[in-house]
Short mmCIF file of C-alpha atoms and ligand atoms in Angstrom, two decimals:
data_model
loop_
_atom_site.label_atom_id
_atom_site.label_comp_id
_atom_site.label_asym_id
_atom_site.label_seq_id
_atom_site.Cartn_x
_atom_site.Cartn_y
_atom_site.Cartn_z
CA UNK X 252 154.12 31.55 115.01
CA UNK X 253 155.13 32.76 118.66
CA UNK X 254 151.34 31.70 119.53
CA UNK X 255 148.28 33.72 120.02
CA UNK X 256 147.37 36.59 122.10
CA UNK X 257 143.47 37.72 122.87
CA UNK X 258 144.00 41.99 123.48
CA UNK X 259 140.90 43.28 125.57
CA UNK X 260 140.65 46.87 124.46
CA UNK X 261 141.45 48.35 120.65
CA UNK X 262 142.78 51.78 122.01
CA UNK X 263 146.31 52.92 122.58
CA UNK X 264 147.10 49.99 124.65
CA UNK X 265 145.89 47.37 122.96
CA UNK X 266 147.54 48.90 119.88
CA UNK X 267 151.13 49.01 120.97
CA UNK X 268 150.73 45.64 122.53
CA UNK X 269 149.72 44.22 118.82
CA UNK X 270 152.25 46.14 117.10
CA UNK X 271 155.21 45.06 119.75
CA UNK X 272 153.87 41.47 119.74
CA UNK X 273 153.00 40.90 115.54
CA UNK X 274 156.86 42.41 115.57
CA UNK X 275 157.85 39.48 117.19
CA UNK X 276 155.74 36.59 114.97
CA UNK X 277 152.69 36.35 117.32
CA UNK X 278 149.34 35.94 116.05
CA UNK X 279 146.84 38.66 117.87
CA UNK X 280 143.54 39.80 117.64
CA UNK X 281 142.00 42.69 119.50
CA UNK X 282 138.28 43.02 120.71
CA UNK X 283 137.54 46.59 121.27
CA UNK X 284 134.22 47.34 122.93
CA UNK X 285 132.92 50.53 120.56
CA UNK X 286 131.53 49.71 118.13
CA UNK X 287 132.88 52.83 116.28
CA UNK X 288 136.10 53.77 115.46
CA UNK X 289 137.84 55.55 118.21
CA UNK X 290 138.44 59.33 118.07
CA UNK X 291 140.20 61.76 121.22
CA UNK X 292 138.46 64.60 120.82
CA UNK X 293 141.74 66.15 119.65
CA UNK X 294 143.22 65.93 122.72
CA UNK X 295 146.93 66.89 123.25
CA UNK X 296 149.75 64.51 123.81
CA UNK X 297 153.03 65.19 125.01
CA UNK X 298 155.54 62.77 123.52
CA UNK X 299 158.95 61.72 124.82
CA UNK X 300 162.37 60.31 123.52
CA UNK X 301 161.39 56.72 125.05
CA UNK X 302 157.82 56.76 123.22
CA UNK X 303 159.23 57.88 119.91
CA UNK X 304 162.03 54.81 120.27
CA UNK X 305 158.85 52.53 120.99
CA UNK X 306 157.40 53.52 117.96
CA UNK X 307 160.08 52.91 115.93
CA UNK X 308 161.21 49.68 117.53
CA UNK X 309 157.52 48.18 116.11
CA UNK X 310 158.24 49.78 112.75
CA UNK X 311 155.94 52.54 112.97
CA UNK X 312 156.11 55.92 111.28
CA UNK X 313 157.44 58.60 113.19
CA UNK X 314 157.56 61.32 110.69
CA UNK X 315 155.31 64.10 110.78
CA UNK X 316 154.36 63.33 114.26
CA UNK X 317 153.92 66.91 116.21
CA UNK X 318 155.06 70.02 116.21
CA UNK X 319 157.69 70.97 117.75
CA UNK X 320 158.41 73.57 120.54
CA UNK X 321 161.52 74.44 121.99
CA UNK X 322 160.73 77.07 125.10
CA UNK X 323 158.88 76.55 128.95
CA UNK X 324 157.15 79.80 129.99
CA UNK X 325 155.04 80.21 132.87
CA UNK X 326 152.95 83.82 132.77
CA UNK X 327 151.46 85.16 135.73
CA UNK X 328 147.46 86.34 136.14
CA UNK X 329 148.77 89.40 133.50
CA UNK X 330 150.04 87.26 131.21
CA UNK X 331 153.70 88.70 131.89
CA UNK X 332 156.37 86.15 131.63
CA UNK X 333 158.12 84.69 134.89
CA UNK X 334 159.77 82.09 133.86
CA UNK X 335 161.76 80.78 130.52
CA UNK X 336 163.95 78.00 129.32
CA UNK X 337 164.39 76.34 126.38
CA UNK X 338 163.30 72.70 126.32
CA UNK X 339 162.57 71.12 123.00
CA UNK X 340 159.59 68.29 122.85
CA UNK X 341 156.82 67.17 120.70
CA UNK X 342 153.60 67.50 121.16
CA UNK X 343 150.76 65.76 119.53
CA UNK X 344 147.35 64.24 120.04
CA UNK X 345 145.70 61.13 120.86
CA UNK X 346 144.01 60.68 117.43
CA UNK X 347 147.49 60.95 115.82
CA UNK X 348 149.02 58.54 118.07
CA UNK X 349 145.99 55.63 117.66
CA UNK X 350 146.21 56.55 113.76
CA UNK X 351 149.72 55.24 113.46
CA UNK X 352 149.02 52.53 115.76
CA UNK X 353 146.26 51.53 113.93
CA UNK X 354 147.61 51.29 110.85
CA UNK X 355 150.02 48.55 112.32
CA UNK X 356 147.07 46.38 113.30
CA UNK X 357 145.73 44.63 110.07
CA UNK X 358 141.90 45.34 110.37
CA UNK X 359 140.28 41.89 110.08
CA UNK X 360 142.54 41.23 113.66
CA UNK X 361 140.45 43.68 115.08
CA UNK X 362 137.23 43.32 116.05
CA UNK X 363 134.89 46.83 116.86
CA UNK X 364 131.74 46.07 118.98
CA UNK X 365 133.00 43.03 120.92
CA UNK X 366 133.00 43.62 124.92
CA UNK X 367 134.75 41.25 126.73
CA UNK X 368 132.58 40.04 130.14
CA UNK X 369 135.57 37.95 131.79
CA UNK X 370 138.19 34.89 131.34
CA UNK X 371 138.64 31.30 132.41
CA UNK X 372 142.18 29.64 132.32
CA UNK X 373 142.73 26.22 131.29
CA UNK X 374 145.52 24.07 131.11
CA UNK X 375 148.00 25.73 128.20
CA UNK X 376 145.35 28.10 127.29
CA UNK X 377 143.30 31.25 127.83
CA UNK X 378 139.55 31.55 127.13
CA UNK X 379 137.45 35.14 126.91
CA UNK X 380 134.24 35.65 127.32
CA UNK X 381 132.36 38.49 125.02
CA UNK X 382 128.76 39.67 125.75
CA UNK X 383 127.54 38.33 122.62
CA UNK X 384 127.92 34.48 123.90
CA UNK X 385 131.04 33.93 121.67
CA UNK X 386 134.34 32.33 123.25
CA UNK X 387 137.53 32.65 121.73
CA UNK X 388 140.88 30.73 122.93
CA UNK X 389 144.24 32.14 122.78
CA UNK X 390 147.57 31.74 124.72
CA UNK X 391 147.74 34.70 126.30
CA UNK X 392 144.76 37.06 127.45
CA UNK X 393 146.05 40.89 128.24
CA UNK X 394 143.44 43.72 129.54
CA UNK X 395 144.32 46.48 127.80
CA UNK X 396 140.91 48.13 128.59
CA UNK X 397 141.51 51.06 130.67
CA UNK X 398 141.33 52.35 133.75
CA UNK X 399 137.50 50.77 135.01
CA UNK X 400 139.38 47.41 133.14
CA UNK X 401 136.61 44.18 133.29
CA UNK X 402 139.77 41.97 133.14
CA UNK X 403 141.30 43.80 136.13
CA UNK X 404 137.62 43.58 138.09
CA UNK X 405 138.02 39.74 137.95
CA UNK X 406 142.05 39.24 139.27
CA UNK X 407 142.20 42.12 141.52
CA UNK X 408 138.52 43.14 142.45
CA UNK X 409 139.98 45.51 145.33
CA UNK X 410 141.97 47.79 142.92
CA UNK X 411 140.03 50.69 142.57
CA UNK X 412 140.35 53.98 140.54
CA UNK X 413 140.50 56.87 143.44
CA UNK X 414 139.25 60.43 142.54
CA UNK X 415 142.04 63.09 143.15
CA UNK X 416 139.84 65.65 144.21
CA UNK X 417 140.44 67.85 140.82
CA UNK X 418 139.51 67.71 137.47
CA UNK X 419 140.86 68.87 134.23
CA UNK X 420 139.03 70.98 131.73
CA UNK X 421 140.08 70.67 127.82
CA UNK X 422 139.61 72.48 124.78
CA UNK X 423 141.23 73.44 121.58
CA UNK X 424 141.25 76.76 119.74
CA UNK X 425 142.10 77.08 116.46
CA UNK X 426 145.09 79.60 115.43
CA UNK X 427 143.63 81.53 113.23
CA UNK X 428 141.23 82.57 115.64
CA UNK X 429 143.89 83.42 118.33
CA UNK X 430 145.18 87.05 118.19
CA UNK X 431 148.34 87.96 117.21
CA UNK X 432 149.64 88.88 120.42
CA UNK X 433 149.17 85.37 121.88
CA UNK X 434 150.03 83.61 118.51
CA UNK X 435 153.32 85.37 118.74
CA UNK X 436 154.14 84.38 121.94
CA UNK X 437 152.06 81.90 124.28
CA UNK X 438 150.83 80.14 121.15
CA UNK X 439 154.44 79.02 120.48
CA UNK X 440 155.45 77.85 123.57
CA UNK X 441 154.97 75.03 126.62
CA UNK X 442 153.12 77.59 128.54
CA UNK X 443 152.37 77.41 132.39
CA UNK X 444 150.26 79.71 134.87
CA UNK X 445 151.31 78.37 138.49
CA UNK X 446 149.19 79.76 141.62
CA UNK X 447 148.42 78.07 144.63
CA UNK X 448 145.39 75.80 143.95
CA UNK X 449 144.70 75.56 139.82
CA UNK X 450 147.27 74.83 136.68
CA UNK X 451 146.95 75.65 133.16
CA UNK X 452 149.17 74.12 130.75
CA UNK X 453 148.73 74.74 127.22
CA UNK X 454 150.94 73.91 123.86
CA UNK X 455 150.10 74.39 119.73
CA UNK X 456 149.16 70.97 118.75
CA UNK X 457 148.22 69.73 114.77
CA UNK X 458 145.20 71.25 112.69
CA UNK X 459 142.33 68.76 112.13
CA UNK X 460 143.78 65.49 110.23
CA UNK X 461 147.07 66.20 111.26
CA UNK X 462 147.35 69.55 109.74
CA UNK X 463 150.90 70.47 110.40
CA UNK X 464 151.22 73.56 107.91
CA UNK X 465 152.09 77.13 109.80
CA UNK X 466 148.73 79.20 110.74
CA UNK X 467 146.64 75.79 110.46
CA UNK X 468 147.62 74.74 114.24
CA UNK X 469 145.36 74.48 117.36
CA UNK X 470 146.24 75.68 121.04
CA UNK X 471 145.48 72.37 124.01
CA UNK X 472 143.84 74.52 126.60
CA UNK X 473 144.47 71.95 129.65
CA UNK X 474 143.07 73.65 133.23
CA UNK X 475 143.22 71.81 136.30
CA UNK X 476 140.59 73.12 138.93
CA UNK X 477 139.41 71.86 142.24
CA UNK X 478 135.96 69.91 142.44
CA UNK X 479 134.86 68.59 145.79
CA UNK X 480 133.04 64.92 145.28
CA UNK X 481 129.59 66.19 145.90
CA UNK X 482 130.21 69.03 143.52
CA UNK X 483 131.82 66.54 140.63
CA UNK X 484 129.04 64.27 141.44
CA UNK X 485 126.27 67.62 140.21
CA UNK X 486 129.28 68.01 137.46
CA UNK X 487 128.44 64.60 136.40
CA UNK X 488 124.96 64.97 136.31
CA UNK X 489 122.77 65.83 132.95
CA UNK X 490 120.04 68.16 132.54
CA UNK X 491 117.69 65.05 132.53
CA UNK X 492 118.60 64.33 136.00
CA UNK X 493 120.81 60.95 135.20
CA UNK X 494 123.93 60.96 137.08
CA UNK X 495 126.99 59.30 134.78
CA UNK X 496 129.48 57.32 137.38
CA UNK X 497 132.93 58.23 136.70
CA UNK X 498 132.53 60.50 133.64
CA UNK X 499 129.92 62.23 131.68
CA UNK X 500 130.06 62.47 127.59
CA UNK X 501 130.78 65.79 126.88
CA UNK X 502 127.71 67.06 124.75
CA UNK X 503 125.89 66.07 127.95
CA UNK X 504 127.48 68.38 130.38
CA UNK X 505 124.83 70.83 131.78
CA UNK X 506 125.39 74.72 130.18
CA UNK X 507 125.12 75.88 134.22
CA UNK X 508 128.62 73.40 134.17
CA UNK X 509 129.82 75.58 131.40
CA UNK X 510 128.41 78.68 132.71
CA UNK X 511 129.99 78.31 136.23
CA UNK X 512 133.35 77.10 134.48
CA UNK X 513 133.57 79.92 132.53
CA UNK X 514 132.65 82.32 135.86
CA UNK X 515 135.64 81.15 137.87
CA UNK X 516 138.04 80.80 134.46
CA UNK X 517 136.89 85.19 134.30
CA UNK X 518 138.04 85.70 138.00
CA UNK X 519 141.04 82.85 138.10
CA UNK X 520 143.01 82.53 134.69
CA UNK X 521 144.87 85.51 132.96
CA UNK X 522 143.54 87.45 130.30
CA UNK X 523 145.38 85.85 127.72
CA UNK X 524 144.40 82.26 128.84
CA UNK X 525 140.61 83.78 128.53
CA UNK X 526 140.95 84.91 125.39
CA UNK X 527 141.91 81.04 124.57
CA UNK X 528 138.84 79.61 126.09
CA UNK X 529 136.49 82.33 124.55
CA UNK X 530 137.39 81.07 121.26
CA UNK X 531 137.45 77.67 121.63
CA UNK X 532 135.58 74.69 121.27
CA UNK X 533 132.95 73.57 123.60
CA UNK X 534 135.41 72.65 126.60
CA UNK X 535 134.74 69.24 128.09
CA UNK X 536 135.93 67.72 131.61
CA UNK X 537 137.34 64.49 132.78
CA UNK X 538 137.47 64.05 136.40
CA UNK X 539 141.41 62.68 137.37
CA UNK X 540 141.47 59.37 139.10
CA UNK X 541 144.37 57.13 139.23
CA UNK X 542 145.11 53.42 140.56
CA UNK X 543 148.08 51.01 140.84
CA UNK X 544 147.81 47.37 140.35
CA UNK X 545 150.29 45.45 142.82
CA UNK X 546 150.96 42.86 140.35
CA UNK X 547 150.32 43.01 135.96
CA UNK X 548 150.17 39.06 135.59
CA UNK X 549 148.49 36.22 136.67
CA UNK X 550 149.33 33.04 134.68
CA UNK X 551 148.49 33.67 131.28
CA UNK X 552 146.51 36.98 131.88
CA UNK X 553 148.11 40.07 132.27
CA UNK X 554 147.22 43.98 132.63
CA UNK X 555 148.61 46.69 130.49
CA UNK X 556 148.04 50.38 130.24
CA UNK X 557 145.50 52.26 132.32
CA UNK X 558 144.15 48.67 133.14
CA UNK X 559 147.30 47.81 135.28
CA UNK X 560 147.67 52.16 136.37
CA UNK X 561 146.77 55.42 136.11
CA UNK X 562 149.12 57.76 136.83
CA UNK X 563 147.51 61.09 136.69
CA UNK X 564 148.35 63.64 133.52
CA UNK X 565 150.80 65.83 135.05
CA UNK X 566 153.87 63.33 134.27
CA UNK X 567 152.20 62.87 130.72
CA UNK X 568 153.22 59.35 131.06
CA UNK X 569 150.45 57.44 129.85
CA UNK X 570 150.96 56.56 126.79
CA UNK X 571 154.73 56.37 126.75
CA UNK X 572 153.98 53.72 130.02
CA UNK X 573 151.54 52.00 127.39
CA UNK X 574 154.21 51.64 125.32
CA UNK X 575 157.05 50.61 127.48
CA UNK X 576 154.61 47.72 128.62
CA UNK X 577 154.35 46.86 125.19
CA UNK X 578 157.68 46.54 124.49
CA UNK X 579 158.58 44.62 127.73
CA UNK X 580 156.01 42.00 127.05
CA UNK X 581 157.13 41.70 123.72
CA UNK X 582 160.88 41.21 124.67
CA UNK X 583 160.34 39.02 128.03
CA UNK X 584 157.69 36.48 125.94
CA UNK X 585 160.71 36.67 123.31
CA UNK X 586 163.10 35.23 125.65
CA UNK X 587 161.62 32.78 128.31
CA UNK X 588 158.44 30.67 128.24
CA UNK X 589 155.05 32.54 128.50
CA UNK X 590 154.41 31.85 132.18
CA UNK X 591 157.86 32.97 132.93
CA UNK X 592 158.06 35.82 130.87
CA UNK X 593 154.46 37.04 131.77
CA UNK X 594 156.35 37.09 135.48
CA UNK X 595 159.67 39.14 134.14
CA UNK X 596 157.24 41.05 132.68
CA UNK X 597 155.01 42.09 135.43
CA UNK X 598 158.04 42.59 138.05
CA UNK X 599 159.47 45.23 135.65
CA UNK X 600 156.40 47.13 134.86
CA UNK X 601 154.28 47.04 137.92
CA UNK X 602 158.28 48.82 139.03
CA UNK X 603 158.00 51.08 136.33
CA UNK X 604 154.14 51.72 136.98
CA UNK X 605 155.01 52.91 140.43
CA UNK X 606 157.23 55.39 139.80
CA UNK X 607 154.85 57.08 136.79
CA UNK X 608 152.04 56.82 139.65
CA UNK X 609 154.25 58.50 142.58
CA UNK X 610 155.65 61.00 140.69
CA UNK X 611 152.26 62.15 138.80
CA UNK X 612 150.95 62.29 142.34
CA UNK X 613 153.59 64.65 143.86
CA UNK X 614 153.58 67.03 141.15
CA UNK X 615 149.86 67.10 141.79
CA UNK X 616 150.00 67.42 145.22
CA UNK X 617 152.04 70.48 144.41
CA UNK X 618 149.31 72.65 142.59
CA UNK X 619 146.48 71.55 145.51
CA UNK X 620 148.65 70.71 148.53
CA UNK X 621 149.39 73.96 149.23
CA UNK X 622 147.49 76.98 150.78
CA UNK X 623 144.83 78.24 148.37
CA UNK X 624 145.21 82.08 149.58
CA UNK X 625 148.74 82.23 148.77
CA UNK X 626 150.59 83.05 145.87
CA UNK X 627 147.09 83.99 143.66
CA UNK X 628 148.95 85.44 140.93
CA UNK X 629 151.00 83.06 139.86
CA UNK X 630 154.43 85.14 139.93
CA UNK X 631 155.65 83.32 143.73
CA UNK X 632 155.12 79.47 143.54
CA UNK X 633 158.17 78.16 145.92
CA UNK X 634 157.81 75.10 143.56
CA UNK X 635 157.68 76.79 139.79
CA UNK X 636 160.91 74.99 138.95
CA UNK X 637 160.18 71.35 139.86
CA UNK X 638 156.93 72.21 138.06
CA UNK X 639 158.12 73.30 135.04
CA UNK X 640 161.02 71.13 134.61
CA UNK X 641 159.16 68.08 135.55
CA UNK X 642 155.70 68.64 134.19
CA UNK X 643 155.41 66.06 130.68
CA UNK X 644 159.05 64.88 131.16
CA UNK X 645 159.45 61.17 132.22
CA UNK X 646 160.96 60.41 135.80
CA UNK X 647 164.70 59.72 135.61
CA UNK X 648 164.38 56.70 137.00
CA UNK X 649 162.21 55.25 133.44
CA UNK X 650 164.22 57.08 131.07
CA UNK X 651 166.15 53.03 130.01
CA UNK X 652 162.78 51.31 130.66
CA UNK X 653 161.91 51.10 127.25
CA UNK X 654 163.88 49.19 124.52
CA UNK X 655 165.31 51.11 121.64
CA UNK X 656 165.22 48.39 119.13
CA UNK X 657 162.94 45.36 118.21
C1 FAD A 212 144.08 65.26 130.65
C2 FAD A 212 144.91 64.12 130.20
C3 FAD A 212 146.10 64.40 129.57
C4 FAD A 212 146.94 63.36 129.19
N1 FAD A 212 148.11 63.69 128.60
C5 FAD A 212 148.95 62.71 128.27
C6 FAD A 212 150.20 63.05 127.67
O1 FAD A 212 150.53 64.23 127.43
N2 FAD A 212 151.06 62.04 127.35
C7 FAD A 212 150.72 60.74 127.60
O2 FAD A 212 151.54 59.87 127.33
N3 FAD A 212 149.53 60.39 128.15
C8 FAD A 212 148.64 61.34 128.50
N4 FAD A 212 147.44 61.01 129.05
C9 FAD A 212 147.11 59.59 129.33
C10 FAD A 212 146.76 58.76 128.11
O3 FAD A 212 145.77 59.40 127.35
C11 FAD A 212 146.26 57.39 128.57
O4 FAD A 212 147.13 56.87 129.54
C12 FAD A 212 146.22 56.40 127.42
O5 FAD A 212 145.47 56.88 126.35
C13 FAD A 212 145.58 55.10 127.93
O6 FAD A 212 145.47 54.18 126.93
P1 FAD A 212 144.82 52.75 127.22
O7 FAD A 212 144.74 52.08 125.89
O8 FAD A 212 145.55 52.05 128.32
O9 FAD A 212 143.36 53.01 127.82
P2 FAD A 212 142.07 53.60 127.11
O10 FAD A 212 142.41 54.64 126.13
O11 FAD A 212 141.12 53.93 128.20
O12 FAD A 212 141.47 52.38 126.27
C14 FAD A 212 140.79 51.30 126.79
C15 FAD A 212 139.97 50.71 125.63
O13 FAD A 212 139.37 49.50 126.09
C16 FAD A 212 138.03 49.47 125.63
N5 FAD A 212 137.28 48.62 126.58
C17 FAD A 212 136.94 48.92 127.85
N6 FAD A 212 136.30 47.88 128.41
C18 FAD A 212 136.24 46.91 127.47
C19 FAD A 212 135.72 45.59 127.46
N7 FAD A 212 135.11 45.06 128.53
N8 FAD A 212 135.83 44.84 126.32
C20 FAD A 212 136.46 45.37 125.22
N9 FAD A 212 136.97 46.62 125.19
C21 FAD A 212 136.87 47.37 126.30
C22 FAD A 212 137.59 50.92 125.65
O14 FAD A 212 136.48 51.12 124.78
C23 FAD A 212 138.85 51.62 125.18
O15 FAD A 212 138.90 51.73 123.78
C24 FAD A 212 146.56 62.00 129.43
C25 FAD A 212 145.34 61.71 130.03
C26 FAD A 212 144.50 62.76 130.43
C27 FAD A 212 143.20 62.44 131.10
#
């Protein structure tokens, strides 16, 4: 045995780092703090060459993992087309992704309902803490527990998630419940509407339990849309008066929230786009934040995932970053002793984590750095090519960063 690493976090992280590290003869066991099994809430996820070769470098199944589509459009507010190309990815969801990740994981390694509360190093060793008085010892300790991370808090209590100033609303709509005008043509594509100000992106994603068969899809209705703090902070509130820091669980969200959402998505979004969100399911919000650690190791500790940085959604980096981590760690603790290799490790990634974070921020400054007035129907954005072409596609300069083969 390699030795043994204590994983902070049972989600997509924490998954990949297991599967890249049991690949290479460690021993690991996760401590995820739900005590349920995770779900995404069907959320879409756009998938890459580099994530798919992370996959199979741990041995994971790949098959059946999206659906395919193979054209960009953007519409304007009549739901005309403006802009086409073909560009072939797959898209997926979340609960997909953690399913196949999961099954890596041999279950009594991980361990639902245990919540980390912090770390202490000692010579040759790691010990975590867990809110039910229990200690465990390993060699390694990795936070791979998101983006408000408790292992972060305690090596860099400075790094701080920042709001962006938008947030993005999500829903799903099932096909058959789509007309046949937009199941004929937005339903089958990587669809964009670009004014000044908002975004929607949208793309056919799986049927419940990965349902891949023709008319048993679902449309990812993703909308971007402008929310000053004091507004996200009334956003964020419930309709018993208790404010949720950071976000709110959707059944929770106020139906004014709704109601209002649904007000400005009448006078903003194309008729088409409408249609979508009339049909779908309750639509929930997640404010965007997004943070950059400036280092992903200390000793034997290290960050990984949204722990070490957010980059925010437009990139569609974050789980493909998960993985590269993953795979990194996996390779550099393969190589050189741990304290060395955690080093390698975090010079390469906190790199790599950069460049996801930059880049997700320009092409976000792009829909809300711009004049609001301008450009309301969608047809004249003097940026709708960088925005399509580099909207879900990872940054040139991480397209090697992740390792092909175990
Ligand atoms: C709108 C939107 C669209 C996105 N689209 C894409 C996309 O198309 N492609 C893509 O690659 N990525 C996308 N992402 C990002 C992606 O979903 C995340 O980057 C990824 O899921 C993060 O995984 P993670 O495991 O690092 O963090 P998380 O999923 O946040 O997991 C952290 C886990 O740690 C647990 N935890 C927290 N604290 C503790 C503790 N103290 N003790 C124990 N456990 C703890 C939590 O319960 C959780 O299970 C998108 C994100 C958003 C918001």
């Amino acid at each position: 045995m390699a030795g043994k690493a204590l994983i902070c976090g049972g989600s997509i992280s924490g998954l990949f780092t297991a599967a890249a590290l049991l690949a290479k003869g460690w021993e690991t066991e996760i401590f995820e703090r739900s005590p349920v099994e995770l779900a995404g809430r069907g959320a879409g996820i756009v998938t890459h060459p580099e994530l798919v070769s992370a996959l199979v470098a741990v041995g994971a199944e790949t098959d059946r993992l999206g659906v395919d589509v193979h054209e960009r459009v953007a519409y304007d507010l009549h739901g005309h087309r403006v802009q086409s190309f073909e560009f072939h990815q797959v898209v997926t969801s979340w609960d997909r992704i953690f399913q196949i990740l999961r099954s890596m994981v041999p279950d009594d390694t991980y361990r639902s309902g245990s919540e980390a509360v912090g770390f202490r190093e000692r010579e040759g060793a790691v010990e975590l803490a867990l809110s039910d008085g229990r200690r465990v010892e390993g060699d390694i300790l990795i936070g791979a527990d998101g983006f408000r991370s408790a292992i972060r808090a305690q090596t860099l209590p400075d790094v701080k998630p920042e709001y962006s100033g938008y947030v993005v609303w999500r829903t799903l709509a099932a096909q058959t419940d789509l007309s046949s005008a937009i199941r004929d043509d937005i339903f089958q594509t990587f669809g964009f509407f670009v004014p000044n100000g908002t975004q929607i992106i949208g793309y056919p994603i799986a049927g419940p339990n990965n349902d891949l068969r023709p008319g048993h899809l679902r449309y990812n209705f993703v909308w971007y849309s402008e929310v000053s703090e004091e507004e996200l902070r009334d956003m964020l509130t419930d309709a018993q008066g208790v404010l949720h820091p950071v976000t709110i669980p959707p059944p929770l969200v106020r139906t004014d929230v709704l109601r209002r959402m649904r007000k400005e998505a009448q006078s903003r979004l194309p008729a088409p786009f409408n249609d979508i969100l009339k049909v779908s399911d309750r639509p929930f919000f997640t404010p965007i934040y997004d943070h950059l650690s400036p280092s992903m190791a200390f000793g034997r500790v290290l960050l990984a995932g949204d722990a070490a940085c957010v980059s925010r959604p437009h990139a569609g980096m974050g789980v493909t970053k998960a993985a590269g981590d993953a795979a990194a760690l996996a390779e550099h603790l393969e190589k050189s002793p741990v304290l060395d290799g955690l080093r390698a490790y975090s010079k390469e990634r906190t790199a790599a984590a950069r460049v996801a974070y930059e880049t997700s921020r320009r092409l976000g400054s792009l829909v809300f750095n711009c004049d609001r007035n301008e450009n309301l129907d969608g047809r004249s954005h003097p940026e709708i090519h960088a925005i399509m072409h580099k909207t879900a596609v990872v940054p040139p300069a991480l397209r090697t960063q992740i390792r092909s083969s175990s």
